[in-house]
């Protein structure tokens, strides 16, 4: 393959009507409210910063302890911890905007009314790059997920993309993706995680205060890739954001090849606070070294026969 100069690789990607400088985002809940990681890297260098899921009234989250390291990754049961929408709009969002960080605000409601209220307050705020609808409170119910996305799309300003984050490990991922797209989602976010349980070897009792949690990390990359592959194959025109086990630019490139338009870096940020920025830089070099002149030209190449793989030919 003919390598392209790294500086000439176009990393831009588009989510709805919003153009991002590169396809790498942080994952909701894995980067704090921005200040935490901002001490280690310039978050303006990632395509977008996804906030922790914001709720209407705030919550203390699930019982402690909430995170445990396992041989295959992190098992977490944080819940929807946070101070609520008023504090987010007054404190966290202004800080992100002052630092030229492109925020995608994750929201989670207990019912359709709360999703609508959050959408009105967040989705009409100047400067945001999108609204991510956390659908995990609705579990794997395509009908309820569809209704939530519909009210968020209705009450979010035109031109602000709505991303629907599907329930981790949903066996009906294609059905869920089709339902939320039909209800107005500009993109689907496919989390590469699975439910899990960790026991204390001494007491033989659950380690997490909430008993079960979501497993994330390197072992879950195959799960995330599978979800992205399935949705891209079923919906060639969908905008897909993939996540799960992304620790390097090479990992991110695999997600693009499987069909993702963008990726989210999650649990890797706990081990390396600069992971998202580093992955974006590494992705540029990976693309250049393989002859791709843009991130967009790599999207879905794993689905194509070798002769059709565009500018990455020998």
PDB file of C-alpha atoms in Angstrom:
ATOM      1  CA  UNK A   1       0.000   0.000   0.000  1.00  0.00           C
ATOM      2  CA  UNK A   2       1.112   3.557  -0.623  1.00  0.00           C
ATOM      3  CA  UNK A   3       1.384   5.515   2.614  1.00  0.00           C
ATOM      4  CA  UNK A   4      -0.106   9.002   2.767  1.00  0.00           C
ATOM      5  CA  UNK A   5       1.527  11.842   4.728  1.00  0.00           C
ATOM      6  CA  UNK A   6      -0.146  11.849   8.150  1.00  0.00           C
ATOM      7  CA  UNK A   7      -0.686  15.596   7.966  1.00  0.00           C
ATOM      8  CA  UNK A   8      -2.761  15.187   4.814  1.00  0.00           C
ATOM      9  CA  UNK A   9      -5.246  12.689   6.266  1.00  0.00           C
ATOM     10  CA  UNK A  10      -8.698  14.206   6.663  1.00  0.00           C
ATOM     11  CA  UNK A  11     -10.081  13.019  10.001  1.00  0.00           C
ATOM     12  CA  UNK A  12     -13.350  14.952   9.884  1.00  0.00           C
ATOM     13  CA  UNK A  13     -16.636  13.155  10.371  1.00  0.00           C
ATOM     14  CA  UNK A  14     -20.252  14.290  10.369  1.00  0.00           C
ATOM     15  CA  UNK A  15     -22.979  13.492  12.894  1.00  0.00           C
ATOM     16  CA  UNK A  16     -26.253  14.834  11.550  1.00  0.00           C
ATOM     17  CA  UNK A  17     -25.579  18.459  10.575  1.00  0.00           C
ATOM     18  CA  UNK A  18     -22.529  18.805  12.831  1.00  0.00           C
ATOM     19  CA  UNK A  19     -19.011  18.346  11.503  1.00  0.00           C
ATOM     20  CA  UNK A  20     -16.408  17.113  13.982  1.00  0.00           C
ATOM     21  CA  UNK A  21     -12.661  17.578  13.571  1.00  0.00           C
ATOM     22  CA  UNK A  22     -12.056  13.869  14.144  1.00  0.00           C
ATOM     23  CA  UNK A  23     -14.139  10.760  14.879  1.00  0.00           C
ATOM     24  CA  UNK A  24     -12.874  10.170  18.434  1.00  0.00           C
ATOM     25  CA  UNK A  25     -15.079  11.012  21.424  1.00  0.00           C
ATOM     26  CA  UNK A  26     -14.929  10.281  25.109  1.00  0.00           C
ATOM     27  CA  UNK A  27     -17.608   7.915  26.400  1.00  0.00           C
ATOM     28  CA  UNK A  28     -20.235   9.144  28.828  1.00  0.00           C
ATOM     29  CA  UNK A  29     -19.302   8.562  32.442  1.00  0.00           C
ATOM     30  CA  UNK A  30     -15.658   7.758  31.726  1.00  0.00           C
ATOM     31  CA  UNK A  31     -14.243  11.278  31.563  1.00  0.00           C
ATOM     32  CA  UNK A  32     -15.875  13.040  34.489  1.00  0.00           C
ATOM     33  CA  UNK A  33     -17.250  16.470  33.696  1.00  0.00           C
ATOM     34  CA  UNK A  34     -14.135  17.457  31.763  1.00  0.00           C
ATOM     35  CA  UNK A  35     -12.056  19.145  34.443  1.00  0.00           C
ATOM     36  CA  UNK A  36     -10.650  15.828  35.640  1.00  0.00           C
ATOM     37  CA  UNK A  37      -9.150  14.828  32.269  1.00  0.00           C
ATOM     38  CA  UNK A  38      -8.471  18.458  31.347  1.00  0.00           C
ATOM     39  CA  UNK A  39      -5.534  18.428  33.757  1.00  0.00           C
ATOM     40  CA  UNK A  40      -3.803  15.774  31.637  1.00  0.00           C
ATOM     41  CA  UNK A  41      -4.712  16.622  28.042  1.00  0.00           C
ATOM     42  CA  UNK A  42      -6.407  19.200  25.834  1.00  0.00           C
ATOM     43  CA  UNK A  43      -9.940  17.881  25.335  1.00  0.00           C
ATOM     44  CA  UNK A  44     -10.429  20.365  22.505  1.00  0.00           C
ATOM     45  CA  UNK A  45      -8.332  17.927  20.443  1.00  0.00           C
ATOM     46  CA  UNK A  46     -10.992  15.195  20.471  1.00  0.00           C
ATOM     47  CA  UNK A  47     -13.943  15.273  18.111  1.00  0.00           C
ATOM     48  CA  UNK A  48     -16.399  15.612  20.997  1.00  0.00           C
ATOM     49  CA  UNK A  49     -16.600  15.269  24.763  1.00  0.00           C
ATOM     50  CA  UNK A  50     -19.607  13.255  25.933  1.00  0.00           C
ATOM     51  CA  UNK A  51     -20.815  14.323  29.358  1.00  0.00           C
ATOM     52  CA  UNK A  52     -21.923  11.976  32.127  1.00  0.00           C
ATOM     53  CA  UNK A  53     -25.653  11.313  31.791  1.00  0.00           C
ATOM     54  CA  UNK A  54     -27.508  14.331  33.158  1.00  0.00           C
ATOM     55  CA  UNK A  55     -30.794  13.757  34.980  1.00  0.00           C
ATOM     56  CA  UNK A  56     -33.472  16.247  35.924  1.00  0.00           C
ATOM     57  CA  UNK A  57     -33.103  16.187  39.693  1.00  0.00           C
ATOM     58  CA  UNK A  58     -29.722  14.606  40.266  1.00  0.00           C
ATOM     59  CA  UNK A  59     -28.899  11.353  42.005  1.00  0.00           C
ATOM     60  CA  UNK A  60     -26.312   9.833  44.282  1.00  0.00           C
ATOM     61  CA  UNK A  61     -25.965   6.860  41.981  1.00  0.00           C
ATOM     62  CA  UNK A  62     -25.749   3.224  43.016  1.00  0.00           C
ATOM     63  CA  UNK A  63     -24.297   1.988  46.340  1.00  0.00           C
ATOM     64  CA  UNK A  64     -20.534   1.826  46.929  1.00  0.00           C
ATOM     65  CA  UNK A  65     -18.300   0.213  45.826  1.00  0.00           C
ATOM     66  CA  UNK A  66     -19.129   0.950  42.190  1.00  0.00           C
ATOM     67  CA  UNK A  67     -16.084  -0.179  40.210  1.00  0.00           C
ATOM     68  CA  UNK A  68     -13.983  -3.322  40.420  1.00  0.00           C
ATOM     69  CA  UNK A  69     -11.090  -4.424  38.237  1.00  0.00           C
ATOM     70  CA  UNK A  70     -11.392  -7.930  36.802  1.00  0.00           C
ATOM     71  CA  UNK A  71      -8.949 -10.024  34.741  1.00  0.00           C
ATOM     72  CA  UNK A  72     -10.897  -9.058  31.607  1.00  0.00           C
ATOM     73  CA  UNK A  73     -11.662  -5.393  32.238  1.00  0.00           C
ATOM     74  CA  UNK A  74     -13.604  -3.080  34.528  1.00  0.00           C
ATOM     75  CA  UNK A  75     -16.934  -4.023  36.054  1.00  0.00           C
ATOM     76  CA  UNK A  76     -18.856  -0.901  36.994  1.00  0.00           C
ATOM     77  CA  UNK A  77     -22.198  -0.072  38.524  1.00  0.00           C
ATOM     78  CA  UNK A  78     -22.036   3.703  38.892  1.00  0.00           C
ATOM     79  CA  UNK A  79     -25.642   4.457  38.053  1.00  0.00           C
ATOM     80  CA  UNK A  80     -26.831   7.919  37.081  1.00  0.00           C
ATOM     81  CA  UNK A  81     -24.791   9.814  39.645  1.00  0.00           C
ATOM     82  CA  UNK A  82     -24.759  13.589  39.277  1.00  0.00           C
ATOM     83  CA  UNK A  83     -25.985  16.918  40.584  1.00  0.00           C
ATOM     84  CA  UNK A  84     -28.769  17.342  38.037  1.00  0.00           C
ATOM     85  CA  UNK A  85     -29.549  19.589  35.093  1.00  0.00           C
ATOM     86  CA  UNK A  86     -29.423  22.931  36.955  1.00  0.00           C
ATOM     87  CA  UNK A  87     -25.865  22.370  38.183  1.00  0.00           C
ATOM     88  CA  UNK A  88     -24.744  21.037  34.807  1.00  0.00           C
ATOM     89  CA  UNK A  89     -26.004  24.090  32.928  1.00  0.00           C
ATOM     90  CA  UNK A  90     -24.657  26.514  35.523  1.00  0.00           C
ATOM     91  CA  UNK A  91     -21.233  24.997  36.162  1.00  0.00           C
ATOM     92  CA  UNK A  92     -20.109  22.174  33.891  1.00  0.00           C
ATOM     93  CA  UNK A  93     -21.319  23.197  30.441  1.00  0.00           C
ATOM     94  CA  UNK A  94     -19.936  26.780  30.650  1.00  0.00           C
ATOM     95  CA  UNK A  95     -16.507  25.369  31.565  1.00  0.00           C
ATOM     96  CA  UNK A  96     -16.526  23.045  28.557  1.00  0.00           C
ATOM     97  CA  UNK A  97     -17.532  25.836  26.180  1.00  0.00           C
ATOM     98  CA  UNK A  98     -14.947  28.282  27.588  1.00  0.00           C
ATOM     99  CA  UNK A  99     -12.248  25.729  26.824  1.00  0.00           C
ATOM    100  CA  UNK A 100     -13.372  25.202  23.200  1.00  0.00           C
ATOM    101  CA  UNK A 101     -14.444  21.629  23.939  1.00  0.00           C
ATOM    102  CA  UNK A 102     -17.294  20.323  21.801  1.00  0.00           C
ATOM    103  CA  UNK A 103     -19.835  18.858  24.228  1.00  0.00           C
ATOM    104  CA  UNK A 104     -22.327  16.155  23.411  1.00  0.00           C
ATOM    105  CA  UNK A 105     -24.638  16.133  26.410  1.00  0.00           C
ATOM    106  CA  UNK A 106     -25.902  12.748  27.575  1.00  0.00           C
ATOM    107  CA  UNK A 107     -29.366  12.822  29.145  1.00  0.00           C
ATOM    108  CA  UNK A 108     -31.359  10.173  31.007  1.00  0.00           C
ATOM    109  CA  UNK A 109     -34.970  10.408  32.150  1.00  0.00           C
ATOM    110  CA  UNK A 110     -37.200   8.318  34.334  1.00  0.00           C
ATOM    111  CA  UNK A 111     -40.107   8.866  31.941  1.00  0.00           C
ATOM    112  CA  UNK A 112     -40.947  10.569  28.651  1.00  0.00           C
ATOM    113  CA  UNK A 113     -41.757  13.852  30.389  1.00  0.00           C
ATOM    114  CA  UNK A 114     -38.271  14.026  31.878  1.00  0.00           C
ATOM    115  CA  UNK A 115     -36.619  13.209  28.563  1.00  0.00           C
ATOM    116  CA  UNK A 116     -38.642  16.015  26.937  1.00  0.00           C
ATOM    117  CA  UNK A 117     -37.748  18.526  29.660  1.00  0.00           C
ATOM    118  CA  UNK A 118     -34.051  17.679  29.480  1.00  0.00           C
ATOM    119  CA  UNK A 119     -34.129  17.968  25.694  1.00  0.00           C
ATOM    120  CA  UNK A 120     -35.735  21.416  25.851  1.00  0.00           C
ATOM    121  CA  UNK A 121     -33.192  22.701  28.341  1.00  0.00           C
ATOM    122  CA  UNK A 122     -30.070  21.085  26.894  1.00  0.00           C
ATOM    123  CA  UNK A 123     -30.929  20.762  23.221  1.00  0.00           C
ATOM    124  CA  UNK A 124     -31.539  24.482  22.796  1.00  0.00           C
ATOM    125  CA  UNK A 125     -28.336  25.657  24.471  1.00  0.00           C
ATOM    126  CA  UNK A 126     -25.900  27.374  22.066  1.00  0.00           C
ATOM    127  CA  UNK A 127     -22.573  25.646  21.570  1.00  0.00           C
ATOM    128  CA  UNK A 128     -23.503  22.022  22.141  1.00  0.00           C
ATOM    129  CA  UNK A 129     -22.499  19.512  19.481  1.00  0.00           C
ATOM    130  CA  UNK A 130     -25.315  17.062  20.151  1.00  0.00           C
ATOM    131  CA  UNK A 131     -27.605  15.331  22.624  1.00  0.00           C
ATOM    132  CA  UNK A 132     -26.968  11.674  23.491  1.00  0.00           C
ATOM    133  CA  UNK A 133     -30.078   9.884  24.739  1.00  0.00           C
ATOM    134  CA  UNK A 134     -29.096   7.318  27.362  1.00  0.00           C
ATOM    135  CA  UNK A 135     -31.686   4.595  26.836  1.00  0.00           C
ATOM    136  CA  UNK A 136     -30.434   2.191  29.501  1.00  0.00           C
ATOM    137  CA  UNK A 137     -33.251   3.185  31.904  1.00  0.00           C
ATOM    138  CA  UNK A 138     -35.640   1.760  29.305  1.00  0.00           C
ATOM    139  CA  UNK A 139     -33.673  -1.495  29.015  1.00  0.00           C
ATOM    140  CA  UNK A 140     -34.053  -3.272  25.665  1.00  0.00           C
ATOM    141  CA  UNK A 141     -37.554  -2.133  24.717  1.00  0.00           C
ATOM    142  CA  UNK A 142     -37.682  -0.825  21.137  1.00  0.00           C
ATOM    143  CA  UNK A 143     -41.106   0.781  21.639  1.00  0.00           C
ATOM    144  CA  UNK A 144     -40.154   2.780  24.728  1.00  0.00           C
ATOM    145  CA  UNK A 145     -36.742   3.656  23.301  1.00  0.00           C
ATOM    146  CA  UNK A 146     -38.420   4.883  20.143  1.00  0.00           C
ATOM    147  CA  UNK A 147     -40.808   7.084  22.130  1.00  0.00           C
ATOM    148  CA  UNK A 148     -37.985   8.600  24.168  1.00  0.00           C
ATOM    149  CA  UNK A 149     -35.962   9.440  21.067  1.00  0.00           C
ATOM    150  CA  UNK A 150     -39.053  10.898  19.408  1.00  0.00           C
ATOM    151  CA  UNK A 151     -39.716  13.410  22.205  1.00  0.00           C
ATOM    152  CA  UNK A 152     -36.035  14.337  22.424  1.00  0.00           C
ATOM    153  CA  UNK A 153     -35.866  14.952  18.680  1.00  0.00           C
ATOM    154  CA  UNK A 154     -39.080  16.994  18.848  1.00  0.00           C
ATOM    155  CA  UNK A 155     -37.813  19.250  21.647  1.00  0.00           C
ATOM    156  CA  UNK A 156     -34.191  19.605  20.532  1.00  0.00           C
ATOM    157  CA  UNK A 157     -33.261  22.507  18.270  1.00  0.00           C
ATOM    158  CA  UNK A 158     -33.091  21.820  14.542  1.00  0.00           C
ATOM    159  CA  UNK A 159     -29.523  21.165  13.449  1.00  0.00           C
ATOM    160  CA  UNK A 160     -28.467  19.700  16.806  1.00  0.00           C
ATOM    161  CA  UNK A 161     -27.911  15.968  16.289  1.00  0.00           C
ATOM    162  CA  UNK A 162     -29.621  13.420  18.514  1.00  0.00           C
ATOM    163  CA  UNK A 163     -27.607  10.285  19.273  1.00  0.00           C
ATOM    164  CA  UNK A 164     -29.415   7.265  20.697  1.00  0.00           C
ATOM    165  CA  UNK A 165     -27.238   5.205  23.042  1.00  0.00           C
ATOM    166  CA  UNK A 166     -28.598   1.686  23.042  1.00  0.00           C
ATOM    167  CA  UNK A 167     -28.699  -0.650  25.993  1.00  0.00           C
ATOM    168  CA  UNK A 168     -25.415  -2.535  26.493  1.00  0.00           C
ATOM    169  CA  UNK A 169     -25.488  -6.099  25.296  1.00  0.00           C
ATOM    170  CA  UNK A 170     -28.957  -5.887  23.755  1.00  0.00           C
ATOM    171  CA  UNK A 171     -29.464  -9.050  21.712  1.00  0.00           C
ATOM    172  CA  UNK A 172     -31.881  -7.169  19.456  1.00  0.00           C
ATOM    173  CA  UNK A 173     -29.394  -4.434  18.594  1.00  0.00           C
ATOM    174  CA  UNK A 174     -30.458  -4.180  14.941  1.00  0.00           C
ATOM    175  CA  UNK A 175     -34.144  -3.943  15.874  1.00  0.00           C
ATOM    176  CA  UNK A 176     -33.350  -1.282  18.478  1.00  0.00           C
ATOM    177  CA  UNK A 177     -31.220   0.687  16.037  1.00  0.00           C
ATOM    178  CA  UNK A 178     -33.941   0.600  13.386  1.00  0.00           C
ATOM    179  CA  UNK A 179     -36.564   1.777  15.887  1.00  0.00           C
ATOM    180  CA  UNK A 180     -34.617   4.790  17.147  1.00  0.00           C
ATOM    181  CA  UNK A 181     -33.533   5.835  13.667  1.00  0.00           C
ATOM    182  CA  UNK A 182     -37.138   5.803  12.540  1.00  0.00           C
ATOM    183  CA  UNK A 183     -37.986   8.045  15.495  1.00  0.00           C
ATOM    184  CA  UNK A 184     -35.476  10.695  14.496  1.00  0.00           C
ATOM    185  CA  UNK A 185     -32.069   9.661  15.851  1.00  0.00           C
ATOM    186  CA  UNK A 186     -29.241  11.056  13.726  1.00  0.00           C
ATOM    187  CA  UNK A 187     -26.855   8.387  15.025  1.00  0.00           C
ATOM    188  CA  UNK A 188     -26.855   5.242  17.116  1.00  0.00           C
ATOM    189  CA  UNK A 189     -24.262   4.640  19.816  1.00  0.00           C
ATOM    190  CA  UNK A 190     -23.435   0.972  20.287  1.00  0.00           C
ATOM    191  CA  UNK A 191     -21.765   0.267  23.644  1.00  0.00           C
ATOM    192  CA  UNK A 192     -19.476  -2.726  23.686  1.00  0.00           C
ATOM    193  CA  UNK A 193     -20.253  -3.952  27.184  1.00  0.00           C
ATOM    194  CA  UNK A 194     -22.015  -6.856  28.851  1.00  0.00           C
ATOM    195  CA  UNK A 195     -23.638  -7.428  32.250  1.00  0.00           C
ATOM    196  CA  UNK A 196     -21.383  -9.134  34.761  1.00  0.00           C
ATOM    197  CA  UNK A 197     -20.905 -10.144  38.366  1.00  0.00           C
ATOM    198  CA  UNK A 198     -17.776 -10.192  40.534  1.00  0.00           C
ATOM    199  CA  UNK A 199     -17.543 -12.114  43.821  1.00  0.00           C
ATOM    200  CA  UNK A 200     -15.152 -11.497  46.698  1.00  0.00           C
ATOM    201  CA  UNK A 201     -12.978 -14.612  46.925  1.00  0.00           C
ATOM    202  CA  UNK A 202     -12.955 -14.423  50.718  1.00  0.00           C
ATOM    203  CA  UNK A 203     -16.588 -13.714  51.557  1.00  0.00           C
ATOM    204  CA  UNK A 204     -18.060 -15.182  48.372  1.00  0.00           C
ATOM    205  CA  UNK A 205     -20.388 -12.187  48.265  1.00  0.00           C
ATOM    206  CA  UNK A 206     -20.843  -9.676  45.406  1.00  0.00           C
ATOM    207  CA  UNK A 207     -18.091  -7.048  45.369  1.00  0.00           C
ATOM    208  CA  UNK A 208     -20.191  -4.236  43.869  1.00  0.00           C
ATOM    209  CA  UNK A 209     -22.658  -2.433  46.076  1.00  0.00           C
ATOM    210  CA  UNK A 210     -25.214  -2.732  43.317  1.00  0.00           C
ATOM    211  CA  UNK A 211     -24.418  -6.466  42.975  1.00  0.00           C
ATOM    212  CA  UNK A 212     -24.168  -6.582  39.150  1.00  0.00           C
ATOM    213  CA  UNK A 213     -22.531  -4.175  36.715  1.00  0.00           C
ATOM    214  CA  UNK A 214     -21.427  -3.593  33.138  1.00  0.00           C
ATOM    215  CA  UNK A 215     -18.151  -5.139  31.999  1.00  0.00           C
ATOM    216  CA  UNK A 216     -16.020  -2.925  29.771  1.00  0.00           C
ATOM    217  CA  UNK A 217     -12.434  -3.028  28.570  1.00  0.00           C
ATOM    218  CA  UNK A 218     -10.180  -4.837  26.080  1.00  0.00           C
ATOM    219  CA  UNK A 219     -12.080  -8.141  26.130  1.00  0.00           C
ATOM    220  CA  UNK A 220     -15.222  -6.347  24.998  1.00  0.00           C
ATOM    221  CA  UNK A 221     -13.791  -5.059  21.721  1.00  0.00           C
ATOM    222  CA  UNK A 222     -15.128  -8.080  19.859  1.00  0.00           C
ATOM    223  CA  UNK A 223     -18.605  -7.409  21.301  1.00  0.00           C
ATOM    224  CA  UNK A 224     -18.550  -3.780  20.166  1.00  0.00           C
ATOM    225  CA  UNK A 225     -17.220  -4.680  16.725  1.00  0.00           C
ATOM    226  CA  UNK A 226     -19.943  -7.291  16.334  1.00  0.00           C
ATOM    227  CA  UNK A 227     -22.692  -4.772  17.152  1.00  0.00           C
ATOM    228  CA  UNK A 228     -21.272  -2.223  14.712  1.00  0.00           C
ATOM    229  CA  UNK A 229     -20.888  -4.869  12.004  1.00  0.00           C
ATOM    230  CA  UNK A 230     -24.472  -6.069  12.422  1.00  0.00           C
ATOM    231  CA  UNK A 231     -26.022  -2.600  12.295  1.00  0.00           C
ATOM    232  CA  UNK A 232     -23.891  -1.475   9.331  1.00  0.00           C
ATOM    233  CA  UNK A 233     -24.787  -4.618   7.398  1.00  0.00           C
ATOM    234  CA  UNK A 234     -28.509  -4.155   8.090  1.00  0.00           C
ATOM    235  CA  UNK A 235     -28.541  -0.358   7.644  1.00  0.00           C
ATOM    236  CA  UNK A 236     -25.887   0.798   5.157  1.00  0.00           C
ATOM    237  CA  UNK A 237     -26.946   4.433   5.492  1.00  0.00           C
ATOM    238  CA  UNK A 238     -26.882   4.617   9.304  1.00  0.00           C
ATOM    239  CA  UNK A 239     -24.543   6.871  11.249  1.00  0.00           C
ATOM    240  CA  UNK A 240     -22.916   4.647  13.872  1.00  0.00           C
ATOM    241  CA  UNK A 241     -20.770   5.457  16.898  1.00  0.00           C
ATOM    242  CA  UNK A 242     -18.984   2.381  18.225  1.00  0.00           C
ATOM    243  CA  UNK A 243     -17.316   1.688  21.552  1.00  0.00           C
ATOM    244  CA  UNK A 244     -15.859  -1.123  23.599  1.00  0.00           C
ATOM    245  CA  UNK A 245     -12.215  -1.944  24.282  1.00  0.00           C
ATOM    246  CA  UNK A 246     -10.721   0.927  22.274  1.00  0.00           C
ATOM    247  CA  UNK A 247      -7.221   1.627  23.580  1.00  0.00           C
ATOM    248  CA  UNK A 248      -5.307   2.615  20.438  1.00  0.00           C
ATOM    249  CA  UNK A 249      -5.612   4.119  17.006  1.00  0.00           C
ATOM    250  CA  UNK A 250      -5.447   0.607  15.575  1.00  0.00           C
ATOM    251  CA  UNK A 251      -8.510  -0.350  17.638  1.00  0.00           C
ATOM    252  CA  UNK A 252     -10.352   2.739  16.414  1.00  0.00           C
ATOM    253  CA  UNK A 253      -9.491   1.901  12.805  1.00  0.00           C
ATOM    254  CA  UNK A 254     -10.979  -1.588  13.232  1.00  0.00           C
ATOM    255  CA  UNK A 255     -14.224   0.015  14.354  1.00  0.00           C
ATOM    256  CA  UNK A 256     -14.261   2.276  11.299  1.00  0.00           C
ATOM    257  CA  UNK A 257     -13.621  -0.731   9.081  1.00  0.00           C
ATOM    258  CA  UNK A 258     -16.509  -2.600  10.730  1.00  0.00           C
ATOM    259  CA  UNK A 259     -18.791   0.318   9.881  1.00  0.00           C
ATOM    260  CA  UNK A 260     -18.522   2.983  12.588  1.00  0.00           C
ATOM    261  CA  UNK A 261     -18.455   6.645  11.578  1.00  0.00           C
ATOM    262  CA  UNK A 262     -17.050   7.609  14.974  1.00  0.00           C
ATOM    263  CA  UNK A 263     -15.845   5.928  18.153  1.00  0.00           C
ATOM    264  CA  UNK A 264     -15.953   6.528  21.889  1.00  0.00           C
ATOM    265  CA  UNK A 265     -13.049   5.861  24.238  1.00  0.00           C
ATOM    266  CA  UNK A 266     -14.261   4.786  27.662  1.00  0.00           C
ATOM    267  CA  UNK A 267     -12.545   2.691  30.327  1.00  0.00           C
ATOM    268  CA  UNK A 268      -9.107   3.295  28.769  1.00  0.00           C
ATOM    269  CA  UNK A 269      -9.361   6.820  30.212  1.00  0.00           C
ATOM    270  CA  UNK A 270      -9.090   5.397  33.742  1.00  0.00           C
ATOM    271  CA  UNK A 271      -5.655   3.927  33.017  1.00  0.00           C
ATOM    272  CA  UNK A 272      -4.515   6.760  30.731  1.00  0.00           C
ATOM    273  CA  UNK A 273      -6.342  10.091  31.148  1.00  0.00           C
ATOM    274  CA  UNK A 274      -5.025  11.253  27.775  1.00  0.00           C
ATOM    275  CA  UNK A 275      -6.275   8.123  25.992  1.00  0.00           C
ATOM    276  CA  UNK A 276      -8.895   9.810  23.787  1.00  0.00           C
ATOM    277  CA  UNK A 277      -6.470  12.465  22.508  1.00  0.00           C
ATOM    278  CA  UNK A 278      -3.768   9.846  21.973  1.00  0.00           C
ATOM    279  CA  UNK A 279      -6.151   7.546  20.076  1.00  0.00           C
ATOM    280  CA  UNK A 280      -7.088  10.387  17.718  1.00  0.00           C
ATOM    281  CA  UNK A 281      -3.422  11.052  16.958  1.00  0.00           C
ATOM    282  CA  UNK A 282      -2.669   7.368  16.499  1.00  0.00           C
ATOM    283  CA  UNK A 283      -5.676   6.938  14.230  1.00  0.00           C
ATOM    284  CA  UNK A 284      -4.338   9.596  11.868  1.00  0.00           C
ATOM    285  CA  UNK A 285      -1.042   7.736  11.626  1.00  0.00           C
ATOM    286  CA  UNK A 286      -2.748   4.363  11.197  1.00  0.00           C
ATOM    287  CA  UNK A 287      -4.838   5.711   8.331  1.00  0.00           C
ATOM    288  CA  UNK A 288      -1.829   7.330   6.682  1.00  0.00           C
ATOM    289  CA  UNK A 289       0.284   4.201   6.971  1.00  0.00           C
ATOM    290  CA  UNK A 290      -2.404   2.120   5.279  1.00  0.00           C
ATOM    291  CA  UNK A 291      -2.957   4.531   2.405  1.00  0.00           C
ATOM    292  CA  UNK A 292      -6.249   6.078   3.519  1.00  0.00           C
ATOM    293  CA  UNK A 293      -6.516   9.803   2.883  1.00  0.00           C
ATOM    294  CA  UNK A 294      -9.564  10.262   5.095  1.00  0.00           C
ATOM    295  CA  UNK A 295     -11.297   8.606   8.003  1.00  0.00           C
ATOM    296  CA  UNK A 296     -14.498   8.475   5.973  1.00  0.00           C
ATOM    297  CA  UNK A 297     -12.841   6.317   3.295  1.00  0.00           C
ATOM    298  CA  UNK A 298     -12.130   3.622   5.889  1.00  0.00           C
ATOM    299  CA  UNK A 299     -15.728   3.357   7.103  1.00  0.00           C
ATOM    300  CA  UNK A 300     -17.149  -0.066   6.266  1.00  0.00           C
ATOM    301  CA  UNK A 301     -14.200  -1.370   4.267  1.00  0.00           C
ATOM    302  CA  UNK A 302     -14.411  -4.704   6.081  1.00  0.00           C
ATOM    303  CA  UNK A 303     -17.751  -5.267   4.334  1.00  0.00           C
ATOM    304  CA  UNK A 304     -16.301  -4.681   0.868  1.00  0.00           C
ATOM    305  CA  UNK A 305     -14.502  -7.147  -1.409  1.00  0.00           C
ATOM    306  CA  UNK A 306     -10.770  -6.304  -1.629  1.00  0.00           C
ATOM    307  CA  UNK A 307     -11.062  -4.831  -5.135  1.00  0.00           C
ATOM    308  CA  UNK A 308     -13.594  -2.264  -3.906  1.00  0.00           C
ATOM    309  CA  UNK A 309     -11.592  -0.849  -1.007  1.00  0.00           C
ATOM    310  CA  UNK A 310     -10.860   2.527  -2.533  1.00  0.00           C
ATOM    311  CA  UNK A 311      -7.749   4.481  -1.727  1.00  0.00           C
ATOM    312  CA  UNK A 312      -6.217   1.826   0.541  1.00  0.00           C
ATOM    313  CA  UNK A 313      -5.058  -0.308  -2.389  1.00  0.00           C
ATOM    314  CA  UNK A 314      -1.478  -1.470  -2.907  1.00  0.00           C
TER     315      UNK A 314
END
